[in-house]
JSON list of C-alpha atoms in Angstrom, two decimals:
[
{"chain": "A", "resi": 1, "resn": "LEU", "atom": "CA", "xyz": [18.07, -1.09, -9.85]},
{"chain": "A", "resi": 2, "resn": "LYS", "atom": "CA", "xyz": [15.09, -3.01, -10.58]},
{"chain": "A", "resi": 3, "resn": "ASP", "atom": "CA", "xyz": [17.06, -6.01, -10.18]},
{"chain": "A", "resi": 4, "resn": "TYR", "atom": "CA", "xyz": [17.74, -5.61, -6.61]},
{"chain": "A", "resi": 5, "resn": "TYR", "atom": "CA", "xyz": [14.09, -5.49, -5.73]},
{"chain": "A", "resi": 6, "resn": "LEU", "atom": "CA", "xyz": [11.18, -7.38, -6.00]},
{"chain": "A", "resi": 7, "resn": "SER", "atom": "CA", "xyz": [9.25, -4.81, -7.66]},
{"chain": "A", "resi": 8, "resn": "ALA", "atom": "CA", "xyz": [10.05, -1.40, -9.40]},
{"chain": "A", "resi": 9, "resn": "GLU", "atom": "CA", "xyz": [6.75, 0.59, -10.42]},
{"chain": "A", "resi": 10, "resn": "MET", "atom": "CA", "xyz": [6.98, 3.87, -12.38]},
{"chain": "A", "resi": 11, "resn": "ILE", "atom": "CA", "xyz": [4.87, 6.56, -10.71]},
{"chain": "A", "resi": 12, "resn": "GLU", "atom": "CA", "xyz": [3.77, 9.81, -11.59]},
{"chain": "A", "resi": 13, "resn": "ILE", "atom": "CA", "xyz": [2.48, 12.53, -8.67]},
{"chain": "A", "resi": 14, "resn": "PRO", "atom": "CA", "xyz": [0.38, 15.08, -9.18]},
{"chain": "A", "resi": 15, "resn": "LEU", "atom": "CA", "xyz": [2.27, 18.20, -7.33]},
{"chain": "A", "resi": 16, "resn": "ALA", "atom": "CA", "xyz": [0.03, 21.79, -8.11]},
{"chain": "A", "resi": 17, "resn": "GLU", "atom": "CA", "xyz": [0.88, 22.58, -11.93]},
{"chain": "A", "resi": 18, "resn": "GLN", "atom": "CA", "xyz": [3.92, 19.80, -11.79]},
{"chain": "A", "resi": 19, "resn": "THR", "atom": "CA", "xyz": [4.24, 16.41, -11.84]},
{"chain": "A", "resi": 20, "resn": "LEU", "atom": "CA", "xyz": [6.69, 14.48, -9.86]},
{"chain": "A", "resi": 21, "resn": "TYR", "atom": "CA", "xyz": [8.32, 11.53, -11.75]},
{"chain": "A", "resi": 22, "resn": "GLY", "atom": "CA", "xyz": [9.30, 8.54, -10.23]},
{"chain": "A", "resi": 23, "resn": "VAL", "atom": "CA", "xyz": [9.80, 4.87, -9.06]},
{"chain": "A", "resi": 24, "resn": "ARG", "atom": "CA", "xyz": [8.32, 2.99, -6.36]},
{"chain": "A", "resi": 25, "resn": "PHE", "atom": "CA", "xyz": [10.16, -0.40, -5.18]},
{"chain": "A", "resi": 26, "resn": "ILE", "atom": "CA", "xyz": [9.50, -2.81, -2.70]},
{"chain": "A", "resi": 27, "resn": "SER", "atom": "CA", "xyz": [12.18, -4.51, -1.32]},
{"chain": "A", "resi": 28, "resn": "LYS", "atom": "CA", "xyz": [13.13, -8.72, -1.59]},
{"chain": "A", "resi": 29, "resn": "ASP", "atom": "CA", "xyz": [13.71, -8.71, 2.27]},
{"chain": "A", "resi": 30, "resn": "ARG", "atom": "CA", "xyz": [11.85, -11.38, 4.65]},
{"chain": "A", "resi": 31, "resn": "GLU", "atom": "CA", "xyz": [9.94, -8.05, 6.17]},
{"chain": "A", "resi": 32, "resn": "PRO", "atom": "CA", "xyz": [10.06, -6.16, 3.01]},
{"chain": "A", "resi": 33, "resn": "TYR", "atom": "CA", "xyz": [10.20, -2.19, 2.98]},
{"chain": "A", "resi": 34, "resn": "SER", "atom": "CA", "xyz": [8.80, 0.05, 0.31]},
{"chain": "A", "resi": 35, "resn": "TYR", "atom": "CA", "xyz": [11.56, 2.95, -1.27]},
{"chain": "A", "resi": 36, "resn": "THR", "atom": "CA", "xyz": [9.99, 5.77, -3.55]},
{"chain": "A", "resi": 37, "resn": "VAL", "atom": "CA", "xyz": [11.77, 8.58, -4.96]},
{"chain": "A", "resi": 38, "resn": "ALA", "atom": "CA", "xyz": [10.90, 10.98, -7.27]},
{"chain": "A", "resi": 39, "resn": "VAL", "atom": "CA", "xyz": [11.78, 14.40, -9.01]},
{"chain": "A", "resi": 40, "resn": "VAL", "atom": "CA", "xyz": [10.13, 17.60, -10.43]},
{"chain": "A", "resi": 41, "resn": "GLU", "atom": "CA", "xyz": [12.24, 20.79, -11.63]},
{"chain": "A", "resi": 42, "resn": "ASP", "atom": "CA", "xyz": [10.90, 24.26, -11.72]},
{"chain": "A", "resi": 43, "resn": "GLY", "atom": "CA", "xyz": [13.36, 25.42, -14.25]},
{"chain": "A", "resi": 44, "resn": "ARG", "atom": "CA", "xyz": [16.51, 26.46, -11.57]},
{"chain": "A", "resi": 45, "resn": "LYS", "atom": "CA", "xyz": [16.50, 23.83, -9.09]},
{"chain": "A", "resi": 46, "resn": "ILE", "atom": "CA", "xyz": [15.63, 20.00, -9.19]},
{"chain": "A", "resi": 47, "resn": "HIS", "atom": "CA", "xyz": [13.71, 19.09, -6.54]},
{"chain": "A", "resi": 48, "resn": "LEU", "atom": "CA", "xyz": [14.13, 15.38, -5.33]},
{"chain": "A", "resi": 49, "resn": "LEU", "atom": "CA", "xyz": [11.10, 13.30, -2.75]},
{"chain": "A", "resi": 50, "resn": "GLU", "atom": "CA", "xyz": [12.20, 10.31, -0.90]},
{"chain": "A", "resi": 51, "resn": "ILE", "atom": "CA", "xyz": [9.55, 7.99, 0.94]},
{"chain": "A", "resi": 52, "resn": "PHE", "atom": "CA", "xyz": [10.54, 4.92, 3.23]},
{"chain": "A", "resi": 53, "resn": "LEU", "atom": "CA", "xyz": [7.92, 3.13, 4.38]},
{"chain": "A", "resi": 54, "resn": "PRO", "atom": "CA", "xyz": [8.60, -0.49, 6.47]},
{"chain": "A", "resi": 55, "resn": "ASP", "atom": "CA", "xyz": [5.27, -1.58, 5.70]},
{"chain": "A", "resi": 56, "resn": "PRO", "atom": "CA", "xyz": [4.87, -1.63, 2.08]},
{"chain": "A", "resi": 57, "resn": "GLN", "atom": "CA", "xyz": [1.36, -2.17, 2.53]},
{"chain": "A", "resi": 58, "resn": "TRP", "atom": "CA", "xyz": [0.74, 1.21, 4.37]},
{"chain": "A", "resi": 59, "resn": "ASP", "atom": "CA", "xyz": [-1.26, 3.14, 2.05]},
{"chain": "A", "resi": 60, "resn": "SER", "atom": "CA", "xyz": [1.07, 5.76, 0.45]},
{"chain": "A", "resi": 61, "resn": "HIS", "atom": "CA", "xyz": [-1.48, 7.53, -0.88]},
{"chain": "A", "resi": 62, "resn": "ILE", "atom": "CA", "xyz": [-1.99, 9.78, 2.20]},
{"chain": "A", "resi": 63, "resn": "ILE", "atom": "CA", "xyz": [1.24, 11.62, 1.23]},
{"chain": "A", "resi": 64, "resn": "PHE", "atom": "CA", "xyz": [0.51, 11.66, -2.30]},
{"chain": "A", "resi": 65, "resn": "ASP", "atom": "CA", "xyz": [-2.83, 13.31, -1.94]},
{"chain": "A", "resi": 66, "resn": "ALA", "atom": "CA", "xyz": [-1.15, 15.42, 0.75]},
{"chain": "A", "resi": 67, "resn": "LEU", "atom": "CA", "xyz": [1.44, 16.58, -1.98]},
{"chain": "A", "resi": 68, "resn": "GLU", "atom": "CA", "xyz": [-1.16, 17.12, -4.30]},
{"chain": "A", "resi": 69, "resn": "GLU", "atom": "CA", "xyz": [-2.97, 19.36, -1.86]},
{"chain": "A", "resi": 70, "resn": "GLY", "atom": "CA", "xyz": [-0.25, 21.25, -0.64]},
{"chain": "A", "resi": 71, "resn": "ARG", "atom": "CA", "xyz": [-0.49, 20.21, 2.48]},
{"chain": "A", "resi": 72, "resn": "LEU", "atom": "CA", "xyz": [3.69, 18.91, 2.48]},
{"chain": "A", "resi": 73, "resn": "LYS", "atom": "CA", "xyz": [6.24, 21.64, 2.58]}
]
């Protein structure tokens, strides 16, 4: 998919005792957006995280920090 986006960055998000692995895309649009998709498995299921941000300059680490601390469900 990276050819369809301005950039595609591999990411790892610590989540308690596991790690979400994914990609953060920045669009090529005149007003770009950020789209992050990541997955983690728990032995029974695969869990998918999607984050759409209309402003790619917004600090998405706020969301990642909340995930790491277990504040998002």
